[in-house]
mmCIF file of C-alpha atoms in Angstrom:
data_model
loop_
_atom_site.group_PDB
_atom_site.id
_atom_site.type_symbol
_atom_site.label_atom_id
_atom_site.label_comp_id
_atom_site.label_asym_id
_atom_site.label_seq_id
_atom_site.Cartn_x
_atom_site.Cartn_y
_atom_site.Cartn_z
ATOM 1 C CA UNK Q 16 0.000 0.000 0.000
ATOM 2 C CA UNK Q 17 2.756 2.442 0.888
ATOM 3 C CA UNK Q 18 4.625 1.758 -2.352
ATOM 4 C CA UNK Q 19 1.426 2.101 -4.380
ATOM 5 C CA UNK Q 20 0.606 5.453 -2.832
ATOM 6 C CA UNK Q 21 4.173 6.636 -3.325
ATOM 7 C CA UNK Q 22 4.070 5.505 -6.953
ATOM 8 C CA UNK Q 23 0.852 7.472 -7.548
ATOM 9 C CA UNK Q 24 2.368 10.503 -5.884
ATOM 10 C CA UNK Q 25 5.566 10.338 -7.922
ATOM 11 C CA UNK Q 26 3.578 9.698 -11.114
ATOM 12 C CA UNK Q 27 1.360 12.710 -10.677
ATOM 13 C CA UNK Q 28 3.972 15.084 -9.320
ATOM 14 C CA UNK Q 29 7.123 13.968 -11.080
ATOM 15 C CA UNK Q 30 8.398 17.497 -11.832
ATOM 16 C CA UNK Q 31 7.720 18.494 -8.218
ATOM 17 C CA UNK Q 32 9.483 15.334 -7.015
ATOM 18 C CA UNK Q 33 12.545 16.140 -9.088
ATOM 19 C CA UNK Q 34 12.640 19.664 -7.678
ATOM 20 C CA UNK Q 35 12.212 18.287 -4.151
ATOM 21 C CA UNK Q 36 15.094 15.828 -4.645
ATOM 22 C CA UNK Q 37 17.242 18.610 -6.053
ATOM 23 C CA UNK Q 38 16.479 20.903 -3.110
ATOM 24 C CA UNK Q 39 17.203 18.113 -0.624
ATOM 25 C CA UNK Q 40 20.473 17.334 -2.404
ATOM 26 C CA UNK Q 41 21.555 20.984 -2.370
ATOM 27 C CA UNK Q 42 20.636 21.379 1.294
ATOM 28 C CA UNK Q 43 22.670 18.291 2.155
ATOM 29 C CA UNK Q 44 25.600 19.487 0.035
ATOM 30 C CA UNK Q 45 25.690 22.915 1.670
ATOM 31 C CA UNK Q 46 25.088 21.496 5.134
ATOM 32 C CA UNK Q 47 27.685 18.712 5.152
ATOM 33 C CA UNK Q 48 30.539 20.728 6.759
ATOM 34 C CA UNK Q 49 28.219 21.658 9.629
ATOM 35 C CA UNK Q 50 27.486 18.032 10.463
ATOM 36 C CA UNK Q 51 30.885 16.392 10.014
ATOM 37 C CA UNK Q 52 34.602 17.040 9.689
ATOM 38 C CA UNK Q 53 34.949 19.369 6.623
ATOM 39 C CA UNK Q 54 37.687 17.292 4.891
ATOM 40 C CA UNK Q 55 35.373 14.257 5.075
ATOM 41 C CA UNK Q 56 32.562 16.340 3.585
ATOM 42 C CA UNK Q 57 34.881 17.384 0.749
ATOM 43 C CA UNK Q 58 35.847 13.749 0.168
ATOM 44 C CA UNK Q 59 32.169 12.806 -0.157
ATOM 45 C CA UNK Q 60 31.517 15.449 -2.817
ATOM 46 C CA UNK Q 61 34.704 14.675 -4.769
ATOM 47 C CA UNK Q 62 34.086 10.919 -4.760
ATOM 48 C CA UNK Q 63 30.433 11.534 -5.644
ATOM 49 C CA UNK Q 64 31.445 13.382 -8.818
ATOM 50 C CA UNK Q 65 34.020 10.693 -9.591
ATOM 51 C CA UNK Q 66 31.361 7.982 -9.206
ATOM 52 C CA UNK Q 67 28.905 9.885 -11.407
ATOM 53 C CA UNK Q 68 31.629 10.310 -14.028
ATOM 54 C CA UNK Q 69 32.149 6.550 -14.138
ATOM 55 C CA UNK Q 70 28.382 6.009 -14.164
ATOM 56 C CA UNK Q 71 28.185 7.788 -17.532
ATOM 57 C CA UNK Q 72 30.481 5.099 -18.882
ATOM 58 C CA UNK Q 73 29.342 2.070 -16.874
ATOM 59 C CA UNK Q 74 25.696 2.674 -16.038
ATOM 60 C CA UNK Q 75 24.561 4.497 -19.156
ATOM 61 C CA UNK Q 76 26.850 3.167 -21.896
ATOM 62 C CA UNK Q 77 27.572 -0.304 -20.508
ATOM 63 C CA UNK Q 78 31.380 0.004 -20.530
ATOM 64 C CA UNK Q 79 33.121 -1.274 -17.393
ATOM 65 C CA UNK Q 80 36.379 0.599 -16.849
ATOM 66 C CA UNK Q 81 38.870 -0.604 -14.259
ATOM 67 C CA UNK Q 82 41.276 2.182 -15.168
ATOM 68 C CA UNK Q 83 39.518 5.387 -14.174
ATOM 69 C CA UNK Q 84 42.039 5.974 -11.408
ATOM 70 C CA UNK Q 85 44.404 7.030 -14.207
ATOM 71 C CA UNK Q 86 42.256 10.109 -14.877
ATOM 72 C CA UNK Q 87 41.448 10.899 -11.252
ATOM 73 C CA UNK Q 88 45.143 10.575 -10.379
ATOM 74 C CA UNK Q 89 46.668 12.257 -13.444
ATOM 75 C CA UNK Q 90 44.432 15.255 -12.843
ATOM 76 C CA UNK Q 91 45.440 15.311 -9.171
ATOM 77 C CA UNK Q 92 49.116 15.462 -10.142
ATOM 78 C CA UNK Q 93 48.554 17.951 -12.974
ATOM 79 C CA UNK Q 94 46.433 20.195 -10.745
ATOM 80 C CA UNK Q 95 49.122 20.158 -8.065
ATOM 81 C CA UNK Q 96 51.910 20.964 -10.527
ATOM 82 C CA UNK Q 97 49.933 23.841 -12.072
ATOM 83 C CA UNK Q 98 49.059 25.261 -8.650
ATOM 84 C CA UNK Q 99 52.635 24.975 -7.346
ATOM 85 C CA UNK Q 100 54.506 26.172 -10.433
ATOM 86 C CA UNK Q 101 52.199 28.964 -11.611
ATOM 87 C CA UNK Q 102 50.350 30.063 -8.477
ATOM 88 C CA UNK Q 103 47.099 30.125 -10.442
ATOM 89 C CA UNK Q 104 43.785 30.137 -8.541
ATOM 90 C CA UNK Q 105 42.849 26.588 -7.671
ATOM 91 C CA UNK Q 106 39.738 26.453 -9.948
ATOM 92 C CA UNK Q 107 41.995 27.190 -12.931
ATOM 93 C CA UNK Q 108 44.443 24.536 -11.774
ATOM 94 C CA UNK Q 109 41.620 22.008 -11.343
ATOM 95 C CA UNK Q 110 40.246 22.682 -14.828
ATOM 96 C CA UNK Q 111 43.781 22.399 -16.203
ATOM 97 C CA UNK Q 112 44.170 19.039 -14.494
ATOM 98 C CA UNK Q 113 40.806 17.891 -15.866
ATOM 99 C CA UNK Q 114 41.935 18.875 -19.361
ATOM 100 C CA UNK Q 115 45.097 16.792 -18.918
ATOM 101 C CA UNK Q 116 42.931 13.840 -17.878
ATOM 102 C CA UNK Q 117 40.730 14.270 -20.955
ATOM 103 C CA UNK Q 118 43.749 14.466 -23.276
ATOM 104 C CA UNK Q 119 45.167 11.334 -21.669
ATOM 105 C CA UNK Q 120 41.815 9.578 -22.102
ATOM 106 C CA UNK Q 121 41.573 10.279 -25.824
ATOM 107 C CA UNK Q 122 44.259 7.839 -27.072
ATOM 108 C CA UNK Q 123 43.290 5.288 -24.416
ATOM 109 C CA UNK Q 124 39.683 5.448 -25.557
ATOM 110 C CA UNK Q 125 40.584 5.122 -29.231
ATOM 111 C CA UNK Q 126 42.587 1.994 -28.464
ATOM 112 C CA UNK Q 127 40.051 0.517 -26.029
ATOM 113 C CA UNK Q 128 36.557 1.020 -27.446
ATOM 114 C CA UNK Q 129 36.982 -1.661 -30.101
ATOM 115 C CA UNK Q 130 36.934 -4.165 -27.257
ATOM 116 C CA UNK Q 131 33.931 -4.976 -25.080
ATOM 117 C CA UNK Q 132 33.106 -6.672 -21.823
ATOM 118 C CA UNK Q 133 35.972 -8.017 -19.769
ATOM 119 C CA UNK Q 134 38.441 -7.308 -22.566
ATOM 120 C CA UNK Q 135 37.631 -3.595 -22.418
ATOM 121 C CA UNK Q 136 37.969 -3.630 -18.632
ATOM 122 C CA UNK Q 137 41.369 -5.329 -18.810
ATOM 123 C CA UNK Q 138 42.664 -2.915 -21.456
ATOM 124 C CA UNK Q 139 41.706 0.093 -19.337
ATOM 125 C CA UNK Q 140 43.298 -1.539 -16.296
ATOM 126 C CA UNK Q 141 46.520 -2.094 -18.248
ATOM 127 C CA UNK Q 142 46.689 1.577 -19.252
ATOM 128 C CA UNK Q 143 45.996 2.655 -15.676
ATOM 129 C CA UNK Q 144 48.844 0.510 -14.400
ATOM 130 C CA UNK Q 145 51.088 2.121 -17.011
ATOM 131 C CA UNK Q 146 50.154 5.535 -15.626
ATOM 132 C CA UNK Q 147 50.893 4.256 -12.116
ATOM 133 C CA UNK Q 148 54.331 3.063 -13.255
ATOM 134 C CA UNK Q 149 55.126 6.429 -14.830
ATOM 135 C CA UNK Q 150 53.998 8.317 -11.727
ATOM 136 C CA UNK Q 151 56.143 6.067 -9.541
ATOM 137 C CA UNK Q 152 59.258 6.396 -11.693
ATOM 138 C CA UNK Q 153 59.039 10.093 -12.616
ATOM 139 C CA UNK Q 154 60.096 11.170 -9.146
ATOM 140 C CA UNK Q 155 61.389 14.583 -10.165
ATOM 141 C CA UNK Q 156 57.854 15.590 -11.144
ATOM 142 C CA UNK Q 157 55.492 13.470 -9.067
ATOM 143 C CA UNK Q 158 57.606 12.892 -5.982
ATOM 144 C CA UNK Q 159 57.433 9.127 -6.445
ATOM 145 C CA UNK Q 160 56.472 7.292 -3.273
ATOM 146 C CA UNK Q 161 56.547 10.546 -1.295
ATOM 147 C CA UNK Q 162 53.890 12.076 -3.487
ATOM 148 C CA UNK Q 163 53.449 15.659 -4.633
ATOM 149 C CA UNK Q 164 53.205 17.752 -1.487
ATOM 150 C CA UNK Q 165 52.445 21.338 -0.611
ATOM 151 C CA UNK Q 166 49.661 21.977 -3.147
ATOM 152 C CA UNK Q 167 48.387 25.511 -2.379
ATOM 153 C CA UNK Q 168 44.779 26.663 -2.147
ATOM 154 C CA UNK Q 169 45.329 29.964 -3.918
ATOM 155 C CA UNK Q 170 42.119 31.839 -4.716
ATOM 156 C CA UNK Q 171 42.667 35.529 -5.467
ATOM 157 C CA UNK Q 172 44.392 36.147 -2.161
ATOM 158 C CA UNK Q 173 41.642 34.692 0.022
ATOM 159 C CA UNK Q 174 42.671 32.623 3.024
ATOM 160 C CA UNK Q 175 41.355 29.115 2.387
ATOM 161 C CA UNK Q 176 43.639 27.328 4.824
ATOM 162 C CA UNK Q 177 40.546 26.428 6.854
ATOM 163 C CA UNK Q 178 38.969 23.340 5.286
ATOM 164 C CA UNK Q 179 35.520 24.649 6.165
ATOM 165 C CA UNK Q 180 35.895 27.672 3.878
ATOM 166 C CA UNK Q 181 37.686 25.722 1.175
ATOM 167 C CA UNK Q 182 34.750 23.316 0.997
ATOM 168 C CA UNK Q 183 32.414 26.100 -0.050
ATOM 169 C CA UNK Q 184 34.973 27.525 -2.482
ATOM 170 C CA UNK Q 185 35.321 24.124 -4.183
ATOM 171 C CA UNK Q 186 31.663 23.079 -4.057
ATOM 172 C CA UNK Q 187 30.633 25.078 -7.182
ATOM 173 C CA UNK Q 188 33.113 23.050 -9.268
ATOM 174 C CA UNK Q 189 31.579 19.801 -8.021
ATOM 175 C CA UNK Q 190 28.034 21.022 -8.615
ATOM 176 C CA UNK Q 191 28.892 22.205 -12.135
ATOM 177 C CA UNK Q 192 30.360 18.770 -12.856
ATOM 178 C CA UNK Q 193 27.205 17.043 -11.596
ATOM 179 C CA UNK Q 194 25.047 19.447 -13.595
ATOM 180 C CA UNK Q 195 27.064 18.641 -16.715
ATOM 181 C CA UNK Q 196 26.538 14.912 -16.166
ATOM 182 C CA UNK Q 197 22.801 15.419 -15.665
ATOM 183 C CA UNK Q 198 22.564 17.507 -18.840
ATOM 184 C CA UNK Q 199 24.375 14.850 -20.866
ATOM 185 C CA UNK Q 200 22.108 12.073 -19.604
ATOM 186 C CA UNK Q 201 18.945 14.068 -20.390
ATOM 187 C CA UNK Q 202 19.986 14.945 -23.935
ATOM 188 C CA UNK Q 203 19.746 13.139 -27.283
ATOM 189 C CA UNK Q 204 23.380 12.182 -26.757
ATOM 190 C CA UNK Q 205 22.362 10.457 -23.524
ATOM 191 C CA UNK Q 206 19.645 8.526 -25.342
ATOM 192 C CA UNK Q 207 22.228 7.220 -27.764
ATOM 193 C CA UNK Q 208 24.403 6.158 -24.817
ATOM 194 C CA UNK Q 209 21.521 4.091 -23.448
ATOM 195 C CA UNK Q 210 20.846 2.631 -26.899
ATOM 196 C CA UNK Q 211 24.475 1.529 -27.193
ATOM 197 C CA UNK Q 212 24.251 -0.122 -23.800
ATOM 198 C CA UNK Q 213 21.046 -1.984 -24.595
ATOM 199 C CA UNK Q 214 21.726 -3.066 -28.174
ATOM 200 C CA UNK Q 215 24.966 -1.947 -29.777
ATOM 201 C CA UNK Q 216 24.243 -3.689 -33.087
ATOM 202 C CA UNK Q 217 20.849 -2.019 -33.361
ATOM 203 C CA UNK Q 218 22.323 1.408 -32.614
ATOM 204 C CA UNK Q 219 24.887 0.864 -35.349
ATOM 205 C CA UNK Q 220 22.181 -0.311 -37.744
ATOM 206 C CA UNK Q 221 20.260 2.910 -37.082
ATOM 207 C CA UNK Q 222 23.243 4.818 -38.415
ATOM 208 C CA UNK Q 223 24.935 5.931 -35.216
ATOM 209 C CA UNK Q 224 28.777 5.849 -35.243
ATOM 210 C CA UNK Q 225 28.972 3.724 -32.100
ATOM 211 C CA UNK Q 226 32.753 3.808 -31.667
ATOM 212 C CA UNK Q 227 32.822 7.588 -31.960
ATOM 213 C CA UNK Q 228 30.110 7.915 -29.327
ATOM 214 C CA UNK Q 229 32.044 5.589 -27.052
ATOM 215 C CA UNK Q 230 35.193 7.675 -27.400
ATOM 216 C CA UNK Q 231 33.266 10.859 -26.644
ATOM 217 C CA UNK Q 232 31.634 9.370 -23.546
ATOM 218 C CA UNK Q 233 34.980 8.008 -22.369
ATOM 219 C CA UNK Q 234 36.704 11.398 -22.714
ATOM 220 C CA UNK Q 235 33.808 13.234 -21.069
ATOM 221 C CA UNK Q 236 33.837 10.768 -18.189
ATOM 222 C CA UNK Q 237 37.587 11.270 -17.784
ATOM 223 C CA UNK Q 238 37.155 15.060 -17.751
ATOM 224 C CA UNK Q 239 34.578 14.930 -14.946
ATOM 225 C CA UNK Q 240 36.734 12.437 -13.047
ATOM 226 C CA UNK Q 241 39.592 14.896 -13.506
ATOM 227 C CA UNK Q 242 37.610 17.720 -11.897
ATOM 228 C CA UNK Q 243 36.913 15.466 -8.921
ATOM 229 C CA UNK Q 244 40.548 14.377 -8.656
ATOM 230 C CA UNK Q 245 41.810 17.952 -8.845
ATOM 231 C CA UNK Q 246 39.478 19.141 -6.086
ATOM 232 C CA UNK Q 247 40.482 16.153 -3.966
ATOM 233 C CA UNK Q 248 44.203 16.912 -4.417
ATOM 234 C CA UNK Q 249 43.892 20.608 -3.569
ATOM 235 C CA UNK Q 250 41.670 19.816 -0.613
ATOM 236 C CA UNK Q 251 44.241 17.437 0.868
ATOM 237 C CA UNK Q 252 47.265 19.456 -0.210
ATOM 238 C CA UNK Q 253 49.016 16.516 -1.879
ATOM 239 C CA UNK Q 254 48.724 13.887 -4.584
ATOM 240 C CA UNK Q 255 50.030 10.381 -3.988
ATOM 241 C CA UNK Q 256 50.441 7.118 -5.852
ATOM 242 C CA UNK Q 257 47.246 5.909 -4.221
ATOM 243 C CA UNK Q 258 45.334 8.204 -6.565
ATOM 244 C CA UNK Q 259 46.489 6.235 -9.631
ATOM 245 C CA UNK Q 260 46.495 2.774 -8.067
ATOM 246 C CA UNK Q 261 44.061 0.124 -9.322
ATOM 247 C CA UNK Q 262 42.260 -0.082 -5.971
ATOM 248 C CA UNK Q 263 40.995 3.455 -6.534
ATOM 249 C CA UNK Q 264 39.359 2.289 -9.762
ATOM 250 C CA UNK Q 265 37.808 -0.652 -7.938
ATOM 251 C CA UNK Q 266 36.538 1.588 -5.154
ATOM 252 C CA UNK Q 267 34.597 3.858 -7.513
ATOM 253 C CA UNK Q 268 33.114 0.814 -9.284
ATOM 254 C CA UNK Q 269 31.886 -0.451 -5.899
ATOM 255 C CA UNK Q 270 30.264 2.949 -5.252
ATOM 256 C CA UNK Q 271 28.331 2.652 -8.505
ATOM 257 C CA UNK Q 272 27.148 -0.891 -7.861
ATOM 258 C CA UNK Q 273 26.285 -0.137 -4.234
ATOM 259 C CA UNK Q 274 24.179 2.923 -5.010
ATOM 260 C CA UNK Q 275 22.759 1.791 -8.334
ATOM 261 C CA UNK Q 276 24.189 2.077 -11.828
ATOM 262 C CA UNK Q 277 22.508 4.234 -14.420
ATOM 263 C CA UNK Q 278 20.692 6.446 -11.909
ATOM 264 C CA UNK Q 279 23.022 9.414 -11.163
ATOM 265 C CA UNK Q 280 21.626 9.626 -7.632
ATOM 266 C CA UNK Q 281 22.823 6.088 -6.924
ATOM 267 C CA UNK Q 282 26.576 6.762 -7.339
ATOM 268 C CA UNK Q 283 26.242 9.844 -5.130
ATOM 269 C CA UNK Q 284 24.595 7.733 -2.430
ATOM 270 C CA UNK Q 285 27.190 4.985 -2.845
ATOM 271 C CA UNK Q 286 30.043 7.484 -2.512
ATOM 272 C CA UNK Q 287 28.571 8.923 0.668
ATOM 273 C CA UNK Q 288 28.132 5.483 2.227
ATOM 274 C CA UNK Q 289 31.643 4.278 1.409
ATOM 275 C CA UNK Q 290 33.427 7.475 2.514
ATOM 276 C CA UNK Q 291 31.471 7.711 5.768
ATOM 277 C CA UNK Q 292 31.978 4.024 6.494
ATOM 278 C CA UNK Q 293 35.733 4.235 5.903
ATOM 279 C CA UNK Q 294 35.980 7.330 8.100
ATOM 280 C CA UNK Q 295 33.995 5.659 10.883
ATOM 281 C CA UNK Q 296 36.073 2.474 10.772
ATOM 282 C CA UNK Q 297 39.346 4.408 10.707
ATOM 283 C CA UNK Q 298 38.225 6.569 13.642
ATOM 284 C CA UNK Q 299 37.184 3.462 15.565
ATOM 285 C CA UNK Q 300 40.651 1.991 15.051
ATOM 286 C CA UNK Q 301 39.473 -0.929 12.930
ATOM 287 C CA UNK Q 302 42.281 -1.973 10.607
ATOM 288 C CA UNK Q 303 40.313 -4.331 8.359
ATOM 289 C CA UNK Q 304 38.496 -1.509 6.562
ATOM 290 C CA UNK Q 305 38.583 -3.332 3.243
ATOM 291 C CA UNK Q 306 37.168 -6.505 4.769
ATOM 292 C CA UNK Q 307 34.241 -4.710 6.420
ATOM 293 C CA UNK Q 308 33.357 -2.644 3.364
ATOM 294 C CA UNK Q 309 33.682 -5.762 1.207
ATOM 295 C CA UNK Q 310 31.242 -7.715 3.373
ATOM 296 C CA UNK Q 311 28.746 -4.865 3.337
ATOM 297 C CA UNK Q 312 29.111 -4.664 -0.435
ATOM 298 C CA UNK Q 313 28.416 -8.393 -0.843
ATOM 299 C CA UNK Q 314 25.347 -8.224 1.402
ATOM 300 C CA UNK Q 315 24.045 -5.180 -0.463
ATOM 301 C CA UNK Q 316 24.493 -6.847 -3.840
ATOM 302 C CA UNK Q 317 22.624 -9.930 -2.619
ATOM 303 C CA UNK Q 318 19.723 -7.923 -1.187
ATOM 304 C CA UNK Q 319 19.638 -5.045 -3.679
ATOM 305 C CA UNK Q 320 20.516 -6.367 -7.123
ATOM 306 C CA UNK Q 321 19.988 -2.924 -8.671
ATOM 307 C CA UNK Q 322 21.830 -1.099 -5.917
ATOM 308 C CA UNK Q 323 20.154 0.752 -3.072
ATOM 309 C CA UNK Q 324 18.761 3.693 -5.032
ATOM 310 C CA UNK Q 325 18.025 1.578 -8.086
ATOM 311 C CA UNK Q 326 16.081 -0.969 -6.060
ATOM 312 C CA UNK Q 327 13.942 1.664 -4.351
ATOM 313 C CA UNK Q 328 13.193 3.318 -7.691
ATOM 314 C CA UNK Q 329 12.306 -0.021 -9.258
ATOM 315 C CA UNK Q 330 9.935 -0.930 -6.411
ATOM 316 C CA UNK Q 331 8.162 2.407 -6.685
ATOM 317 C CA UNK Q 332 7.801 2.146 -10.463
ATOM 318 C CA UNK Q 333 6.594 -1.442 -10.273
ATOM 319 C CA UNK Q 334 3.626 -0.237 -8.197
ATOM 320 C CA UNK Q 335 2.876 2.714 -10.461
ATOM 321 C CA UNK Q 336 -0.365 2.722 -12.531
ATOM 322 C CA UNK Q 337 0.252 1.187 -15.943
ATOM 323 C CA UNK Q 338 -2.767 2.517 -17.786
ATOM 324 C CA UNK Q 339 -1.869 6.192 -17.993
ATOM 325 C CA UNK Q 340 0.337 5.808 -21.069
ATOM 326 C CA UNK Q 341 2.839 8.287 -19.701
ATOM 327 C CA UNK Q 342 5.801 6.210 -18.588
ATOM 328 C CA UNK Q 343 8.265 8.800 -19.755
ATOM 329 C CA UNK Q 344 6.842 11.424 -17.408
ATOM 330 C CA UNK Q 345 7.741 9.220 -14.462
ATOM 331 C CA UNK Q 346 11.372 8.864 -15.410
ATOM 332 C CA UNK Q 347 13.933 10.356 -13.136
ATOM 333 C CA UNK Q 348 16.591 9.307 -15.599
ATOM 334 C CA UNK Q 349 16.227 7.719 -19.042
ATOM 335 C CA UNK Q 350 14.841 4.204 -19.050
ATOM 336 C CA UNK Q 351 17.220 1.525 -20.315
ATOM 337 C CA UNK Q 352 15.482 1.341 -23.703
ATOM 338 C CA UNK Q 353 17.017 2.167 -27.085
ATOM 339 C CA UNK Q 354 15.193 5.470 -27.531
ATOM 340 C CA UNK Q 355 16.971 6.350 -30.811
ATOM 341 C CA UNK Q 356 14.492 4.029 -32.539
ATOM 342 C CA UNK Q 357 11.991 6.861 -32.156
ATOM 343 C CA UNK Q 358 14.310 9.413 -33.648
ATOM 344 C CA UNK Q 359 14.154 7.986 -37.148
#
């Protein structure tokens, strides 16, 4: 009964529901530093954008990348180098780092998109490990095992040494990145992404250059991941090898699966859960953080096959009236159907 009533409510007031979710999300984003340690709040927002960036590739286009740490980490290093060497305001340094990540992604994408499934995942992992090797060996630039330290928070002379104030200075970059992802998903380009995920052969038969779309999505995903990595590096004041290590790629994949792939809200929820859980376990002195998070992940996958957010959305939609002929009005994000068939 509760789900049925909620389904009717969301069906009739879908625009209002979207606005309500947006307002709640903004309130939470602006209120995080007041409820927790500001660096943890910044980590949640940065990882949320990183997870959404991967969701464009994994959830909406059906391409599993195990190498996205290369773009998160390369942007972190590039942002730090730009900020240290030029003294530019940190938003400029972050955008410069994101551009480096996108340029790095272009050749990787062109060499990877001709593969699919596990082969694509392994190719991206191989390139990410190559980036890790370069970062480890190029000590004069990256600092090697010591990392790149002393990244400044320069912003037109303002004192952002307090993490509380830096959070609000960096938040617009994160929100712009999330807005960009939302706009892509709710565009004709996003419909083609979903079509490629659902039936690649059909999308190609309809005349869409599938490989070119894949490259574009890959580069866009890397750019957004680069924004997140740059903000993360400036917020912590350093960039380390951990940022380009394969476990970072695995962590953001877990966030997507935990929250719900192909939903946008799901990766944000997954990022918040993982970051808060790791912070709680570390504060409690529990060393087996990976073991605990892994067990929770397994339980969640068994109970929520679509992820937490995805499962809730599916339950609500399954109880929605089916005779109104207006399925599209209920969509929070595009349904996993090859919409380009309607585009002629």
